[in-house]
CSV table of C-alpha atoms and ligand atoms in Angstrom, one decimal:
chain,number,residue,atom,x,y,z
A,222,MET,CA,0.8,-23.4,4.6
A,223,ASP,CA,-2.6,-22.7,3.0
A,224,LYS,CA,-1.8,-21.4,-0.5
A,225,ARG,CA,-4.6,-18.9,-0.2
A,226,GLU,CA,-2.8,-17.0,2.6
A,227,LEU,CA,0.4,-16.5,0.6
A,228,PRO,CA,1.1,-13.0,-0.7
A,229,ILE,CA,0.8,-11.7,-4.2
A,230,ALA,CA,4.1,-10.6,-5.7
A,231,VAL,CA,4.3,-7.4,-7.7
A,232,PHE,CA,7.4,-6.1,-9.4
A,233,ASP,CA,8.7,-3.3,-11.7
A,234,SER,CA,12.0,-2.0,-12.9
A,235,GLY,CA,11.7,0.5,-10.0
A,236,LEU,CA,9.1,2.6,-8.3
A,237,GLY,CA,6.7,3.0,-11.2
A,238,GLY,CA,4.8,-0.2,-10.5
A,239,ILE,CA,3.6,1.4,-7.2
A,240,SER,CA,0.9,3.1,-9.4
A,241,VAL,CA,-0.3,-0.4,-10.1
A,242,LEU,CA,0.1,-1.7,-6.5
A,243,LYS,CA,-2.2,1.1,-5.4
A,244,LYS,CA,-5.0,-0.1,-7.7
A,245,LEU,CA,-4.3,-3.7,-6.7
A,246,THR,CA,-4.7,-3.0,-3.0
A,247,GLN,CA,-8.0,-1.1,-3.8
A,248,ALA,CA,-9.3,-4.1,-5.8
A,249,LEU,CA,-8.1,-6.7,-3.3
A,250,PRO,CA,-8.1,-4.9,0.1
A,251,GLU,CA,-7.6,-8.1,2.2
A,252,GLU,CA,-4.8,-9.7,0.2
A,253,ARG,CA,-1.1,-9.4,1.2
A,254,PHE,CA,1.3,-7.9,-1.3
A,255,ILE,CA,5.1,-7.9,-1.6
A,256,TYR,CA,6.3,-5.1,-3.9
A,257,PHE,CA,9.8,-5.4,-5.4
A,258,GLY,CA,11.2,-2.4,-7.2
A,259,ASP,CA,14.4,-3.2,-9.1
A,260,SER,CA,15.7,0.4,-8.9
A,261,ALA,CA,19.3,-0.7,-8.8
A,262,ASN,CA,18.8,-1.8,-12.4
A,263,ALA,CA,16.3,0.9,-13.6
A,264,PRO,CA,15.6,1.8,-16.3
A,265,TYR,CA,14.8,-1.4,-18.1
A,266,GLY,CA,13.3,0.5,-21.1
A,267,THR,CA,16.6,1.1,-22.8
A,268,LYS,CA,18.2,-2.3,-22.1
A,269,SER,CA,18.3,-5.3,-24.4
A,270,ARG,CA,15.3,-7.7,-24.5
A,271,GLU,CA,17.7,-10.6,-23.5
A,272,TRP,CA,18.8,-8.8,-20.4
A,273,ILE,CA,15.3,-7.9,-19.4
A,274,LEU,CA,14.1,-11.5,-19.9
A,275,SER,CA,16.9,-12.9,-17.8
A,276,ARG,CA,16.4,-10.4,-15.0
A,277,CYS,CA,12.6,-10.9,-14.9
A,278,ASP,CA,13.2,-14.7,-14.8
A,279,ASP,CA,15.5,-14.2,-11.7
A,280,ILE,CA,13.0,-12.0,-9.9
A,281,ALA,CA,10.2,-14.4,-10.6
A,282,SER,CA,12.2,-17.5,-9.4
A,283,SER,CA,13.2,-15.8,-6.2
A,284,PHE,CA,9.6,-14.9,-5.4
A,285,ILE,CA,8.5,-18.4,-6.1
A,286,GLU,CA,11.2,-19.8,-3.8
A,287,ARG,CA,9.8,-17.6,-1.0
A,288,GLY,CA,6.2,-18.6,-1.7
A,289,VAL,CA,3.7,-16.4,-3.5
A,290,LYS,CA,0.3,-17.2,-5.0
A,291,ALA,CA,0.3,-14.9,-8.0
A,292,LEU,CA,2.7,-12.6,-9.9
A,293,VAL,CA,1.9,-9.1,-11.2
A,294,VAL,CA,4.4,-7.7,-13.7
A,295,ALA,CA,3.7,-4.1,-12.9
A,296,CYS,CA,5.8,-2.8,-15.8
A,297,ASN,CA,4.8,-2.4,-19.5
A,298,THR,CA,8.4,-3.0,-20.6
A,299,ALA,CA,8.9,-6.2,-18.6
A,300,THR,CA,5.4,-7.4,-19.6
A,301,SER,CA,6.2,-6.9,-23.3
A,302,VAL,CA,9.4,-9.0,-23.0
A,303,ALA,CA,8.8,-11.5,-20.2
A,304,ALA,CA,5.1,-12.1,-19.4
A,305,ALA,CA,4.5,-14.8,-22.0
A,306,PRO,CA,7.7,-16.8,-21.2
A,307,LEU,CA,6.9,-16.6,-17.4
A,308,ARG,CA,3.4,-17.9,-18.0
A,309,GLU,CA,4.8,-20.7,-20.0
A,310,LYS,CA,7.4,-21.5,-17.3
A,311,TYR,CA,4.9,-21.4,-14.4
A,312,PRO,CA,1.6,-22.6,-15.9
A,313,ASP,CA,-0.1,-22.9,-12.5
A,314,LEU,CA,0.8,-19.4,-11.3
A,315,PRO,CA,-1.6,-16.6,-12.2
A,316,VAL,CA,0.6,-14.0,-14.0
A,317,THR,CA,-0.8,-10.7,-15.0
A,318,GLY,CA,0.9,-7.7,-16.7
A,319,LEU,CA,0.4,-4.3,-18.2
A,320,GLU,CA,0.1,-3.0,-21.8
A,321,PRO,CA,-0.5,0.5,-23.0
A,322,ALA,CA,-4.2,1.2,-22.8
A,323,LEU,CA,-4.6,2.1,-26.5
A,324,LYS,CA,-8.0,0.7,-27.0
A,325,PRO,CA,-10.0,2.9,-24.6
A,326,ALA,CA,-8.0,6.0,-25.7
A,327,VAL,CA,-8.7,5.4,-29.4
A,328,GLU,CA,-12.4,4.7,-28.7
A,329,ASP,CA,-13.0,7.7,-26.4
A,330,GLY,CA,-14.7,9.7,-29.2
A,331,ALA,CA,-12.4,12.7,-29.0
A,332,ASP,CA,-11.3,14.3,-32.3
A,333,GLY,CA,-7.5,14.9,-31.6
A,334,ALA,CA,-4.5,12.6,-31.9
A,335,VAL,CA,-3.7,9.9,-29.3
A,336,VAL,CA,-0.2,10.1,-27.9
A,337,VAL,CA,1.3,6.9,-26.5
A,338,MET,CA,4.1,7.6,-24.1
A,339,ALA,CA,6.2,4.6,-23.2
A,340,THR,CA,9.8,3.3,-23.1
A,341,PRO,CA,11.6,2.5,-26.4
A,342,VAL,CA,11.5,-1.3,-25.6
A,343,THR,CA,7.7,-1.2,-25.2
A,344,LEU,CA,7.2,0.8,-28.4
A,345,SER,CA,9.4,-1.5,-30.5
A,346,GLY,CA,8.0,-4.8,-29.1
A,347,GLU,CA,5.9,-7.2,-31.2
A,348,LYS,CA,3.1,-7.1,-28.6
A,349,PHE,CA,2.7,-3.3,-29.1
A,350,LYS,CA,3.0,-3.5,-32.8
A,351,GLY,CA,0.1,-5.9,-32.9
A,352,LEU,CA,-1.9,-3.5,-30.8
A,353,LEU,CA,-1.0,-0.6,-33.1
A,354,ASP,CA,-2.1,-2.6,-36.2
A,355,ARG,CA,-5.5,-3.0,-34.7
A,356,PHE,CA,-6.1,0.7,-34.0
A,357,SER,CA,-4.0,2.8,-36.2
A,358,GLU,CA,-6.8,3.1,-38.9
A,359,LYS,CA,-9.2,4.6,-36.4
A,360,ARG,CA,-7.2,7.6,-35.0
A,361,GLU,CA,-4.0,9.4,-35.5
A,362,ILE,CA,-1.5,7.9,-33.1
A,363,ILE,CA,1.7,9.5,-32.1
A,364,LEU,CA,4.4,7.3,-30.5
A,365,MET,CA,6.5,9.1,-27.9
A,366,GLY,CA,9.5,7.3,-26.3
A,367,ALA,CA,10.0,9.1,-22.9
A,368,PRO,CA,12.8,7.2,-21.1
A,369,ARG,CA,14.0,10.2,-19.0
A,370,LEU,CA,10.7,10.4,-17.2
A,371,VAL,CA,11.5,7.1,-15.6
A,372,GLU,CA,14.7,8.6,-14.2
A,373,PHE,CA,12.9,11.6,-12.8
A,374,VAL,CA,10.5,9.4,-10.8
A,375,GLU,CA,13.3,7.1,-9.6
A,376,SER,CA,15.2,10.1,-8.2
A,377,GLY,CA,12.2,11.5,-6.4
A,378,VAL,CA,11.5,14.3,-8.9
A,379,TYR,CA,7.7,14.4,-9.7
A,380,GLY,CA,7.5,17.8,-11.4
A,381,GLY,CA,9.2,21.1,-11.8
A,382,GLU,CA,11.2,22.9,-14.5
A,383,GLU,CA,13.5,20.0,-15.5
A,384,VAL,CA,10.6,17.6,-16.0
A,385,GLU,CA,8.6,20.2,-17.9
A,386,GLY,CA,11.6,21.2,-20.1
A,387,TYR,CA,12.0,17.6,-21.1
A,388,LEU,CA,8.3,17.2,-21.8
A,389,ARG,CA,8.4,20.4,-23.9
A,390,SER,CA,11.2,18.9,-26.0
A,391,LEU,CA,9.0,15.9,-26.7
A,392,TYR,CA,6.0,18.0,-27.5
A,393,GLU,CA,7.8,20.5,-29.7
A,394,PRO,CA,7.6,18.5,-33.0
A,395,TYR,CA,3.8,18.3,-32.6
A,396,ARG,CA,3.1,21.9,-31.6
A,397,GLY,CA,0.0,23.1,-33.5
A,398,ARG,CA,-1.5,19.5,-33.8
A,399,LYS,CA,-4.5,18.8,-31.7
A,400,ILE,CA,-3.7,16.2,-29.1
A,401,SER,CA,-6.7,15.0,-27.0
A,402,SER,CA,-5.6,11.8,-25.3
A,403,VAL,CA,-2.4,10.5,-23.7
A,404,VAL,CA,-1.8,6.8,-23.0
A,405,LEU,CA,0.6,6.5,-20.1
A,406,GLY,CA,2.3,3.3,-21.4
A,407,CYS,CA,4.8,3.1,-18.5
A,408,THR,CA,3.9,2.6,-14.9
A,409,HIS,CA,6.2,5.5,-13.8
A,410,PHE,CA,4.2,8.1,-15.8
A,411,PRO,CA,1.0,8.4,-13.8
A,412,PHE,CA,3.1,10.2,-11.1
A,413,LEU,CA,3.9,12.9,-13.6
A,414,LYS,CA,0.4,13.6,-14.9
A,415,ASP,CA,0.3,17.2,-13.6
A,416,SER,CA,3.5,18.1,-15.5
A,417,ILE,CA,2.3,16.3,-18.6
A,418,SER,CA,-1.0,18.3,-18.5
A,419,SER,CA,0.9,21.6,-18.0
A,420,VAL,CA,2.8,21.0,-21.3
A,421,PHE,CA,0.2,19.0,-23.4
A,422,GLY,CA,-2.8,21.0,-22.2
A,423,ASP,CA,-6.2,19.5,-21.4
A,424,VAL,CA,-5.9,15.9,-22.4
A,425,ALA,CA,-7.6,12.7,-21.2
A,426,PHE,CA,-5.2,10.1,-19.6
A,427,TYR,CA,-5.4,6.4,-20.0
A,428,ASP,CA,-3.3,3.7,-18.2
A,429,GLY,CA,-3.6,0.0,-17.7
A,430,ALA,CA,-3.5,-0.2,-13.9
A,431,THR,CA,-7.2,-0.5,-13.1
A,432,GLY,CA,-7.7,-3.1,-15.8
A,433,THR,CA,-4.7,-5.1,-14.5
A,434,ALA,CA,-6.0,-5.0,-10.9
A,435,ARG,CA,-9.4,-6.2,-12.1
A,436,GLU,CA,-7.9,-9.0,-14.1
A,437,THR,CA,-5.6,-10.0,-11.2
A,438,ALA,CA,-8.7,-10.2,-8.9
A,439,ARG,CA,-10.5,-12.3,-11.5
A,440,ARG,CA,-7.6,-14.7,-12.0
A,441,ILE,CA,-7.2,-15.2,-8.2
A,442,LYS,CA,-10.8,-15.9,-7.8
A,443,GLU,CA,-10.9,-18.3,-10.7
A,444,ALA,CA,-7.9,-20.2,-9.3
A,445,GLY,CA,-9.7,-20.4,-5.9
A,446,LEU,CA,-6.8,-18.5,-4.3
A,447,GLU,CA,-8.8,-15.7,-2.5
A,448,THR,CA,-7.7,-15.1,1.1
A,449,GLU,CA,-10.0,-16.0,3.9
A,450,GLY,CA,-10.1,-12.6,5.6
A,451,GLY,CA,-6.4,-11.5,5.3
A,452,ASP,CA,-5.0,-8.3,6.8
A,453,GLY,CA,-4.0,-6.5,3.6
A,454,TYR,CA,-0.4,-6.2,4.6
A,455,VAL,CA,1.9,-4.5,2.1
A,456,MET,CA,5.7,-5.0,2.1
A,457,MET,CA,8.0,-2.7,0.1
A,458,GLU,CA,11.4,-4.0,-1.1
A,459,ASN,CA,14.0,-2.5,-3.4
A,460,SER,CA,17.2,-3.7,-4.9
A,461,ASP,CA,18.8,-0.3,-4.4
A,462,PRO,CA,20.3,-0.3,-0.8
A,463,ASP,CA,19.7,3.4,-0.5
A,464,GLU,CA,17.2,3.7,2.4
A,465,ARG,CA,15.5,6.6,0.7
A,466,MET,CA,14.0,4.2,-1.9
A,467,ILE,CA,11.7,2.6,0.7
A,468,ASP,CA,10.7,6.0,2.0
A,469,ARG,CA,10.0,7.1,-1.6
A,470,SER,CA,8.0,3.9,-2.2
A,471,TRP,CA,5.6,4.7,0.6
A,472,GLU,CA,5.5,8.4,-0.4
A,473,LEU,CA,4.4,7.3,-3.9
A,474,PHE,CA,2.0,4.8,-2.6
A,475,ASP,CA,0.3,7.5,-0.5
A,476,ARG,CA,0.1,10.0,-3.5
A,477,GLU,CA,-3.2,10.8,-5.2
A,478,ILE,CA,-2.9,9.8,-8.8
B,1685,DGL,N1,7.8,1.2,-15.4
B,1685,DGL,C1,8.3,0.6,-16.6
B,1685,DGL,C2,7.1,0.4,-17.6
B,1685,DGL,O1,6.0,0.4,-17.3
B,1685,DGL,C3,9.5,1.0,-17.3
B,1685,DGL,C4,10.5,1.8,-16.7
B,1685,DGL,C5,11.9,1.5,-17.2
B,1685,DGL,O2,12.3,1.8,-18.3
B,1685,DGL,O3,12.6,0.9,-16.4
B,1685,DGL,O4,7.4,0.3,-18.8
């Protein structure tokens, strides 16, 4: 089979990576995509790095056995742990990932603090520490681990009192401080923007999805792997056998974010 006609594989610990899939399909409307949400094992963000690496390795090998032309790690947590080892293991496969969009947030010229919301694994990783070292002189940066937000999205809760109560408990220690920007450093979080705004006020949001989609398109072109007029087919798969996960996947894919 012509390699150019193979699909692009996209995966996340669950449904969050659909926020990235959306941008990918906009940037590459003719390409085919297989999205795999590992909801049976979500969240990743509170598990050990060894566990995450081994799980990502299994997911990548099963995609490669099926035949894919590129891999998008649509998860900040999995990228932080597994993107570099996967690139090393599959040097001919374009592998793109996500990292918290700290640079544009710090450089947006606003005068309040920048909040980085992410999972504990992302915030404690070497990759993020390097990013923080580059930017922490320039603006006040508040790190906010928010693992429960992942569970809300996985269970189909995209707002409401429980979500806002949890967000208020995260916001409480910073009440009275001016917060102007929020980095959504987990791919589940763009689906909760409305609730975050209702608790944090009028903030500017930053996430890495558009940059990742652009970089994926660039890498595919560079490798000569662009489809010759494909049909833009998207397939949703999930490790959780509950049928509602696929319905939820499409519902999230169709949401305005
Ligand atoms: N969506 C993932 C991310 O971007 C993490 C969710 C999880 O903890 O499983 O970090």
